[in-house]
PDB file of C-alpha atoms in Angstrom:
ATOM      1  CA  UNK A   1      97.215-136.087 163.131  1.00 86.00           C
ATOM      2  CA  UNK A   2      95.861-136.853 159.468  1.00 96.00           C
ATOM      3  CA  UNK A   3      93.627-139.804 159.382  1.00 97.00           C
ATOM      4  CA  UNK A   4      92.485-142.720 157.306  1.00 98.00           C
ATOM      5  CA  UNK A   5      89.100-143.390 156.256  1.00 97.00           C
ATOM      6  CA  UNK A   6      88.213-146.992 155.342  1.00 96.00           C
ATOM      7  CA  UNK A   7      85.811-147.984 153.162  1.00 94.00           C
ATOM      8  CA  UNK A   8      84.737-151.096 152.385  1.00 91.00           C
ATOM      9  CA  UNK A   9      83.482-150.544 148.819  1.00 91.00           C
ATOM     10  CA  UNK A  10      82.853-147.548 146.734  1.00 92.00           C
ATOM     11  CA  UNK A  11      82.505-145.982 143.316  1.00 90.00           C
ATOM     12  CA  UNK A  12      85.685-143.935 143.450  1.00 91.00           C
ATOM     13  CA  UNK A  13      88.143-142.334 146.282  1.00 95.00           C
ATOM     14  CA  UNK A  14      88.373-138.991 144.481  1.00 95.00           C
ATOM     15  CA  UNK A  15      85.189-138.567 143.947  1.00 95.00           C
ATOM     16  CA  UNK A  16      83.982-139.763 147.677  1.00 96.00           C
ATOM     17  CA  UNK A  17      87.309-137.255 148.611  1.00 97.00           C
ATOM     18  CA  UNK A  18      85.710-134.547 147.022  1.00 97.00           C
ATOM     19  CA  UNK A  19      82.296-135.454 148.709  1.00 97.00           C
ATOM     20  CA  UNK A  20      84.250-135.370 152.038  1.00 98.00           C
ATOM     21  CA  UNK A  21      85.863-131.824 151.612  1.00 98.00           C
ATOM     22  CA  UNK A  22      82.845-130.047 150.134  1.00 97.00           C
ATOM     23  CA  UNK A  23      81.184-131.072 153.760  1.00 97.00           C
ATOM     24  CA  UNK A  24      84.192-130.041 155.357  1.00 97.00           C
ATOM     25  CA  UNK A  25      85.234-133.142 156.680  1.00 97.00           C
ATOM     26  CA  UNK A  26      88.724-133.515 155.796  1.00 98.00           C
ATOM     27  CA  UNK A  27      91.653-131.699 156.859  1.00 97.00           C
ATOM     28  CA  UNK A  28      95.360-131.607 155.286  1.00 98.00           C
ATOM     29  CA  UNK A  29      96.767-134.880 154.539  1.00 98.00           C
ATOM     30  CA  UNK A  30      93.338-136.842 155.508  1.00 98.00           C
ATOM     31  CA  UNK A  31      93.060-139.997 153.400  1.00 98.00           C
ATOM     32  CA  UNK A  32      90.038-141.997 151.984  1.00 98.00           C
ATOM     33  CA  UNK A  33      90.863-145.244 151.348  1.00 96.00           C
ATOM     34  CA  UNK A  34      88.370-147.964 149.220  1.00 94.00           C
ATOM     35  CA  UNK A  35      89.194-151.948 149.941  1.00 90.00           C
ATOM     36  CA  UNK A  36      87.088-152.180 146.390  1.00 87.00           C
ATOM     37  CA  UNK A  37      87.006-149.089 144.074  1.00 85.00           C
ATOM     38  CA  UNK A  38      83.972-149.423 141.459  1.00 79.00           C
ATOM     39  CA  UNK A  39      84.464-146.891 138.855  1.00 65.00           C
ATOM     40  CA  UNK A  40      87.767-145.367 139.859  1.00 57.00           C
ATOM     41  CA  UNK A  41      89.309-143.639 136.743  1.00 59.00           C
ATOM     42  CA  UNK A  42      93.364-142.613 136.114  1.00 55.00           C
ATOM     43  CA  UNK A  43      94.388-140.274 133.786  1.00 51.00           C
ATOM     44  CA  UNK A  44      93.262-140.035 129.910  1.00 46.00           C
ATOM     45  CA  UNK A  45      90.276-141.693 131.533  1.00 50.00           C
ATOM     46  CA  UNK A  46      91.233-144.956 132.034  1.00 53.00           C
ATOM     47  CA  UNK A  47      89.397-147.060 134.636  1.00 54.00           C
ATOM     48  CA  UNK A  48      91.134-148.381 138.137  1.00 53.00           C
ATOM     49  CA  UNK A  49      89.583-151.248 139.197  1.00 51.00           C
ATOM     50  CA  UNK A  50      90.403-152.278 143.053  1.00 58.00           C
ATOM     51  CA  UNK A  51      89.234-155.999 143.695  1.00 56.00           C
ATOM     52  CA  UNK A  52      88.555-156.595 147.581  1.00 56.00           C
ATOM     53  CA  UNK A  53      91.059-155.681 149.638  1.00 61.00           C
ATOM     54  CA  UNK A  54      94.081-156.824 147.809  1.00 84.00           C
ATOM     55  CA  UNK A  55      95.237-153.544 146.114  1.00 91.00           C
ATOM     56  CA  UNK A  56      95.340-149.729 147.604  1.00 95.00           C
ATOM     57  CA  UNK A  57      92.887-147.577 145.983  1.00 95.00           C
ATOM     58  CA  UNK A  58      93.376-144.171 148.332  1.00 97.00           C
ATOM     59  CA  UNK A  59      93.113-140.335 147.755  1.00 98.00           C
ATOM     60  CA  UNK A  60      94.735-137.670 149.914  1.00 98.00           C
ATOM     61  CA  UNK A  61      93.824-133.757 150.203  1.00 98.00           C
ATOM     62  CA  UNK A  62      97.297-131.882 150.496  1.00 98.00           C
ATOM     63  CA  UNK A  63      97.470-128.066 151.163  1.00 98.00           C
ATOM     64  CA  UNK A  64      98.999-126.185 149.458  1.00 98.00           C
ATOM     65  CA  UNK A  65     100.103-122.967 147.815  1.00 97.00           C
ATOM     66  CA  UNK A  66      98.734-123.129 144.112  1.00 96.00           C
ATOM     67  CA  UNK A  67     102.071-122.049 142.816  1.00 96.00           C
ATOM     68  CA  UNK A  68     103.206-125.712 144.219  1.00 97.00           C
ATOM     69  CA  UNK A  69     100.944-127.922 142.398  1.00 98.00           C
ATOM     70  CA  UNK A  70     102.253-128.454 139.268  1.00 97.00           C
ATOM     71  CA  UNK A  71     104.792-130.737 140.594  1.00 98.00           C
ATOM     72  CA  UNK A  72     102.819-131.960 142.895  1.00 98.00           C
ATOM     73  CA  UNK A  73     102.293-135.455 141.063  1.00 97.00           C
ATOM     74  CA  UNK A  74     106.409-135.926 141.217  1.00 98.00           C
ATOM     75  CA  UNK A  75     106.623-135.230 144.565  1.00 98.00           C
ATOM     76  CA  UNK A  76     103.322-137.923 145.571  1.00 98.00           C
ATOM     77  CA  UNK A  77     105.868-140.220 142.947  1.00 98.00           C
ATOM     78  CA  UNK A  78     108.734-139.617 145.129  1.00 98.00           C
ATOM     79  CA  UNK A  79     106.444-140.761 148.559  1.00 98.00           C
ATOM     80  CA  UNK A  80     105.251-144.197 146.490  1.00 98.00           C
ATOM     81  CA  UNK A  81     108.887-145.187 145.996  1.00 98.00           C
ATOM     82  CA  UNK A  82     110.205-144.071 149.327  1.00 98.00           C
ATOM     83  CA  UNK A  83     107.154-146.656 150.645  1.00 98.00           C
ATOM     84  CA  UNK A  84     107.551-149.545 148.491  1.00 97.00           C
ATOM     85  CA  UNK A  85     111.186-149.371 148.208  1.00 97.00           C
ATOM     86  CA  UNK A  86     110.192-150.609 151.954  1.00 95.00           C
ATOM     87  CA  UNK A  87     108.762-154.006 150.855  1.00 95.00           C
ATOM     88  CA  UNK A  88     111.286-155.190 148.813  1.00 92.00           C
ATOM     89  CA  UNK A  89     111.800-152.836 145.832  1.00 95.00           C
ATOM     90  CA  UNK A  90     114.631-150.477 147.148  1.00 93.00           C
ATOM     91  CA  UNK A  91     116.427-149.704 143.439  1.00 93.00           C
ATOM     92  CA  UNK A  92     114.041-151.371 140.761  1.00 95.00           C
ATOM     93  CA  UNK A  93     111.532-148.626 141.075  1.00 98.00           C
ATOM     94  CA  UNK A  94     111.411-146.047 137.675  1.00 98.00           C
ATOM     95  CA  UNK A  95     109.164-142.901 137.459  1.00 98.00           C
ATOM     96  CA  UNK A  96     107.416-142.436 134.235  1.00 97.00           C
ATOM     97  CA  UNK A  97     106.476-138.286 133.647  1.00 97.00           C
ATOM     98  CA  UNK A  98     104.140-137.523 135.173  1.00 94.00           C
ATOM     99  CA  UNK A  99     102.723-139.645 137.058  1.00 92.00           C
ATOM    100  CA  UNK A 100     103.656-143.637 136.476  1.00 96.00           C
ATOM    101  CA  UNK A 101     105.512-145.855 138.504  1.00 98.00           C
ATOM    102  CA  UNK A 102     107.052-149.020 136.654  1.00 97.00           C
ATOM    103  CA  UNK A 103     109.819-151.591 137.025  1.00 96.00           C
ATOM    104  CA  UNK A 104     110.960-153.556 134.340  1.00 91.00           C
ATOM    105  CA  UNK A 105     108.820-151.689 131.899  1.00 94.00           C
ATOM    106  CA  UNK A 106     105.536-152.850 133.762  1.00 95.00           C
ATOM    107  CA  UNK A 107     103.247-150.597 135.780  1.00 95.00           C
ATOM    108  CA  UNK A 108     102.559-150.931 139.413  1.00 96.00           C
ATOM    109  CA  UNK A 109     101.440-147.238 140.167  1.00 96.00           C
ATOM    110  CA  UNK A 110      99.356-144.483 138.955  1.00 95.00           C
ATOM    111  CA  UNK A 111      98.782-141.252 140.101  1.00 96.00           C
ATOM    112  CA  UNK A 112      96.090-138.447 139.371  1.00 95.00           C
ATOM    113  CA  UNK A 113      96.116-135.036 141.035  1.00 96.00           C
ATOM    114  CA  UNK A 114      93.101-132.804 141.227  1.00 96.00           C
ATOM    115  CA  UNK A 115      92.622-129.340 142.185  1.00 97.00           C
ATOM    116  CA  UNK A 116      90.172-128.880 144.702  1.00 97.00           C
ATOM    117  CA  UNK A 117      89.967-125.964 147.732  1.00 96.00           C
ATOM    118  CA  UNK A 118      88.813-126.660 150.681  1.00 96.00           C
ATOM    119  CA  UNK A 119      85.330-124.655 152.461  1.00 96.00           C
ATOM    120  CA  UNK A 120      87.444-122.636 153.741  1.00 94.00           C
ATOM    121  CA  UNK A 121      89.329-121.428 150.694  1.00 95.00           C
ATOM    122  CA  UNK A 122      92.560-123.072 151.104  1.00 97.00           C
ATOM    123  CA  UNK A 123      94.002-124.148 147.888  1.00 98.00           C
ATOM    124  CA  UNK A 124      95.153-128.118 147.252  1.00 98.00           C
ATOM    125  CA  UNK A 125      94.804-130.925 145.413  1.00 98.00           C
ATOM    126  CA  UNK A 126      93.403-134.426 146.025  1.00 98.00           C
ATOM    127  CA  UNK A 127      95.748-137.115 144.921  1.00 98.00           C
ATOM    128  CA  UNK A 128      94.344-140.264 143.957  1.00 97.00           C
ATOM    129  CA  UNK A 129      96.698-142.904 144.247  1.00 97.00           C
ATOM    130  CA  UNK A 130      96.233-146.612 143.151  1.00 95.00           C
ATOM    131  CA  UNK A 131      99.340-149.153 144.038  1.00 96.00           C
ATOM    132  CA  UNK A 132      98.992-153.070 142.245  1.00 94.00           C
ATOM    133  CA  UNK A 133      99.369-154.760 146.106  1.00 95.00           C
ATOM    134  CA  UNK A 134      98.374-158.416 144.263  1.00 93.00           C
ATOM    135  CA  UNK A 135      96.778-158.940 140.669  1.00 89.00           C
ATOM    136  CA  UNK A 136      95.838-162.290 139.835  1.00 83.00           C
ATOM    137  CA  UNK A 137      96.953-163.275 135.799  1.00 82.00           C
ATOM    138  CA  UNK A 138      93.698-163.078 134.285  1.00 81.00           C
ATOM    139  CA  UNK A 139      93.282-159.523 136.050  1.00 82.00           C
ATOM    140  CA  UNK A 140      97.124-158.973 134.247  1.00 81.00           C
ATOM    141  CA  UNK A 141      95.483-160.263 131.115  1.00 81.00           C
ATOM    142  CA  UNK A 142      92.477-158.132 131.476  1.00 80.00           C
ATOM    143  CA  UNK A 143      94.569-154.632 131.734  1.00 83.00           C
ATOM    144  CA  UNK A 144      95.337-152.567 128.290  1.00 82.00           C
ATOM    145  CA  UNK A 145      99.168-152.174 128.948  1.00 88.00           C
ATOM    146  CA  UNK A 146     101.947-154.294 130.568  1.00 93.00           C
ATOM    147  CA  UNK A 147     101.456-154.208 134.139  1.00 94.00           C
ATOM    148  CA  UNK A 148     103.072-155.957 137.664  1.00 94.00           C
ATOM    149  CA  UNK A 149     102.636-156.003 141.467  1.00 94.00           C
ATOM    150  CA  UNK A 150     103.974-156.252 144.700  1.00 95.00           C
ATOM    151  CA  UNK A 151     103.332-159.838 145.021  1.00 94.00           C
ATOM    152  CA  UNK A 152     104.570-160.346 141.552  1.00 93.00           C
ATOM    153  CA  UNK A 153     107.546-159.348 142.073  1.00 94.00           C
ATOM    154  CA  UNK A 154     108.439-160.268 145.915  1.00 94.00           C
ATOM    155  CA  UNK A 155     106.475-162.815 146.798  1.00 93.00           C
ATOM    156  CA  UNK A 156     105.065-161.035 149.346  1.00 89.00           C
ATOM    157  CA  UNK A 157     101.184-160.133 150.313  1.00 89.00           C
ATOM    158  CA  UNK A 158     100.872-156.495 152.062  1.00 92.00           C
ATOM    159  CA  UNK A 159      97.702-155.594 153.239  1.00 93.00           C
ATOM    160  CA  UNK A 160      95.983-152.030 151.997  1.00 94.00           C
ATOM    161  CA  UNK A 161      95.890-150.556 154.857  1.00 96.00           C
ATOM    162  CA  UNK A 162      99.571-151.056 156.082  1.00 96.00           C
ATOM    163  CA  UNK A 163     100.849-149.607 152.794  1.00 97.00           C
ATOM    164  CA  UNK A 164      98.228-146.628 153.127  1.00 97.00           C
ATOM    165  CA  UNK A 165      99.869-145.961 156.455  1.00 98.00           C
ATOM    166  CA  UNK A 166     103.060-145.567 155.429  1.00 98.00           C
ATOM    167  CA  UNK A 167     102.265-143.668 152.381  1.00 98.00           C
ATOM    168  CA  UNK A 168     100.923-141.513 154.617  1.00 98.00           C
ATOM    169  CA  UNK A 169     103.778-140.823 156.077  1.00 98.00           C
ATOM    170  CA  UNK A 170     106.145-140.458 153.199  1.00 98.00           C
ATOM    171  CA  UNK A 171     102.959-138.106 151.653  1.00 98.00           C
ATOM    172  CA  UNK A 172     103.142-135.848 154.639  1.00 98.00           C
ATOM    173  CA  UNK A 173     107.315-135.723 154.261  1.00 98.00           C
ATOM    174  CA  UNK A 174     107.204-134.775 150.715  1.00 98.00           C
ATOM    175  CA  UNK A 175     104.571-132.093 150.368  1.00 98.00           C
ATOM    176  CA  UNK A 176     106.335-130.122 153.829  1.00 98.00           C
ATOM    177  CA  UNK A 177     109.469-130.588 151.572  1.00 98.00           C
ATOM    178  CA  UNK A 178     107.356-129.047 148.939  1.00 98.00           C
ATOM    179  CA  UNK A 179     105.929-126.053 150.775  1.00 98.00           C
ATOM    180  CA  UNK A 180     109.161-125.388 152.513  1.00 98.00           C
ATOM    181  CA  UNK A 181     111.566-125.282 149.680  1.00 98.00           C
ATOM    182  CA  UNK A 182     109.564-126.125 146.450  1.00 98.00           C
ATOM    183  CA  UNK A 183     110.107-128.883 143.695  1.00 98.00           C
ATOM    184  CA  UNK A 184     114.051-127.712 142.661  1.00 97.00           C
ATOM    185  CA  UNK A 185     115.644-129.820 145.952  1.00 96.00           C
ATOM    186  CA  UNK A 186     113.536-133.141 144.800  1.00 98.00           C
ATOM    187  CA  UNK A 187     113.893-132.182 140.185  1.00 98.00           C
ATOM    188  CA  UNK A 188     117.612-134.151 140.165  1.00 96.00           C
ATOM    189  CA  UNK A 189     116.321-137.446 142.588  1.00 97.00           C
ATOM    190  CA  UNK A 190     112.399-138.041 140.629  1.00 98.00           C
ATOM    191  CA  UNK A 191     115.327-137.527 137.111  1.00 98.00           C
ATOM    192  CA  UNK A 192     117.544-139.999 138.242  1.00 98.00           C
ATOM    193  CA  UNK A 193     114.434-142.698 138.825  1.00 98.00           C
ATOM    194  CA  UNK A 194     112.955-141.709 134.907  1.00 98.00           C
ATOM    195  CA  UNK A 195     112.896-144.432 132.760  1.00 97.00           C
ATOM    196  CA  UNK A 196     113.027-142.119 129.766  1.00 97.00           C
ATOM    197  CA  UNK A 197     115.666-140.191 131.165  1.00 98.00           C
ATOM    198  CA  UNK A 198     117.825-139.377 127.749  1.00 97.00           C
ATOM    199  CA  UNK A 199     115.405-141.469 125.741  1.00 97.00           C
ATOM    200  CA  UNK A 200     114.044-140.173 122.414  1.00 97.00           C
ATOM    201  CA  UNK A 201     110.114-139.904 123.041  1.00 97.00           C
ATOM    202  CA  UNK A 202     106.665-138.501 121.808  1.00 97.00           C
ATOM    203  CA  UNK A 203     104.650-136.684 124.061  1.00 97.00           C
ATOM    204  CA  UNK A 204     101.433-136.588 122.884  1.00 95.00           C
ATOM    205  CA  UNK A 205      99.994-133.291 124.042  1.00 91.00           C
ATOM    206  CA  UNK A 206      96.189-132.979 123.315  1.00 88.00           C
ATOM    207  CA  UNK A 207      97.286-130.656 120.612  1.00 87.00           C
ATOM    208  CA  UNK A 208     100.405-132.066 118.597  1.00 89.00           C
ATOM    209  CA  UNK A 209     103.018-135.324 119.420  1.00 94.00           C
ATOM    210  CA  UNK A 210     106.298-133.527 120.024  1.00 96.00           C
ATOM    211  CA  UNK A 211     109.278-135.662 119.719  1.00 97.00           C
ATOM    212  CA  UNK A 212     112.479-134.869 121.194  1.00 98.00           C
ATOM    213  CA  UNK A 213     115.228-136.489 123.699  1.00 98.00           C
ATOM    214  CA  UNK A 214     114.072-136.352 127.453  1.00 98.00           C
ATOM    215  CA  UNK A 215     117.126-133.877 129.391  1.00 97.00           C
ATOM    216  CA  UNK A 216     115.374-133.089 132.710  1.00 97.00           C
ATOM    217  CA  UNK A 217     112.495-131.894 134.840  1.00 97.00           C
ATOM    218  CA  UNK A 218     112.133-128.428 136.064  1.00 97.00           C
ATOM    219  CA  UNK A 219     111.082-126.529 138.996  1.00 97.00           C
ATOM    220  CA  UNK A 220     108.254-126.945 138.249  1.00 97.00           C
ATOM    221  CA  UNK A 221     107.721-130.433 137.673  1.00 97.00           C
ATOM    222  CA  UNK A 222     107.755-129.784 133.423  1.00 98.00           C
ATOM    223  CA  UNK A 223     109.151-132.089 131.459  1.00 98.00           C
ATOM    224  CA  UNK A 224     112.280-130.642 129.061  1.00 98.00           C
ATOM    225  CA  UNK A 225     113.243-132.129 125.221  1.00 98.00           C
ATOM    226  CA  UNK A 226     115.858-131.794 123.372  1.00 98.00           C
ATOM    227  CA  UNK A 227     114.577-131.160 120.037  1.00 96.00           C
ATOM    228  CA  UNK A 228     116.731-130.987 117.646  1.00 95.00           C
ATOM    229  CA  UNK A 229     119.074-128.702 119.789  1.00 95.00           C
ATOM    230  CA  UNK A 230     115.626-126.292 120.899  1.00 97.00           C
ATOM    231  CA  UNK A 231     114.884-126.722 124.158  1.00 97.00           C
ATOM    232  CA  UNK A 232     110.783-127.599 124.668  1.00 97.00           C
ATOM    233  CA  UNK A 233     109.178-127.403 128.272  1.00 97.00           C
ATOM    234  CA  UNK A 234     105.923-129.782 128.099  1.00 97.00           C
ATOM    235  CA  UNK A 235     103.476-128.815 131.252  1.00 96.00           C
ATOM    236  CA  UNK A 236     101.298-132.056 130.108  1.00 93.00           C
ATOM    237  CA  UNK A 237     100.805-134.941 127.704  1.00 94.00           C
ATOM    238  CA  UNK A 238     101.248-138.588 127.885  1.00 94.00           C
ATOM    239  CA  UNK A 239     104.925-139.788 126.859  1.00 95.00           C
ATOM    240  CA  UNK A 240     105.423-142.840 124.206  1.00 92.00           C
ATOM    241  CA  UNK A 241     109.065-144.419 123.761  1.00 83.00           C
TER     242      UNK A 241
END
């Protein structure tokens, strides 16, 4: 049975995650959770604050095969909207590639995937996962891009741990869905949640911003653009409407 590891306060999940594994501590699915994350970062590095106990700050280790990890993010995507579409938000939650998730054009999810093997030489990743539970409006104000959360938008305060739980669950659902039958089963239902779905956009890779019409995720979790009647398949970058 994967378990939950609560801390009260500290610098970041991932890192304390990676901590955990290297000592051989952690097993498949085992999740370290922060009720106040210090220096957490997302993507592009971005910081993630977590102010005490009001938001989930949390980082799982899922094994499995390295061929599966590319669309890994998508499918930890998937298990964030199957678990707050149980507070309130059934059919208002949109996926943002690759790893966003947003309603009404504001975020209330991010997710960053790591690759990290275990002592033991299993391959995985640890997913660090941070979920806006209750942001007050000068924390709103504070933040470098529109963002929402759960109270927000329902009303209604969850506590960190509860959520954790059940993402827990939905996290262990998805990646056996993942290992059994790969990403193709779950490519049409994370498309149909895209906000960009059929959108022009700029993906800015690192390298170059290519601009084409978003037509569909692959396999492997890659995002595909129509560009000017040339298929692209982008394996990273951060997309701008």
């Amino acid at each position: 049975m994967p378990k939950i590891i609560i801390h009260q306060e500290i610098d970041s999940t991932m890192l304390e995650m990676s901590r955990a594994l290297g000592r051989g501590e952690i097993s498949h699915l085992d999740a370290i959770m922060a009720l106040r994350q210090t220096a957490g970062r997302g993507r592009l590095q971005r910081s993630w604050h977590t102010g005490s106990g009001r938001n989930l700050a949390v980082s799982f280790w899922v094994k499995l095969d390295s061929a599966l990890l590319p669309p890994l993010p998508l499918a930890a995507a998937l298990a964030v909207t199957d678990t707050l579409s149980l507070w309130g938000l059934n059919g208002q939650l949109q996926c943002k590639w690759p790893n966003d998730i947003k309603i009404k054009g504001c975020k209330i999810c991010g997710i960053l995937c790591q690759y990290a093997e275990s002592p033991r030489q299993e391959t995985g990743s640890i997913v660090g996962i941070g979920i806006n539970l209750d942001l007050s409006s000068q924390e709103i104000a504070a933040i470098d891009q529109p963002v929402t959360s759960l109270k927000t938008l329902t009303g209604r305060t969850a506590q960190p741990q509860e959520i954790c739980a059940a993402l827990q669950q939905n996290m262990e659902k998805r990646a056996a869905a993942l290992q059994k039958s790969g990403f193709a089963p779950m490519a049409d239902e994370w498309y149909r949640l895209c906000c960009h779905a059929g959108e022009e956009i700029s993906v800015n890779t690192g390298f170059a911003a290519v601009t084409g019409r978003t037509k569909g995720i692959d396999e492997q979790g890659a995002l595909l653009l129509d560009c000017n009647g040339a298929e692209k398949r982008i394996i990273c970058g951060d997309v701008n409407l």
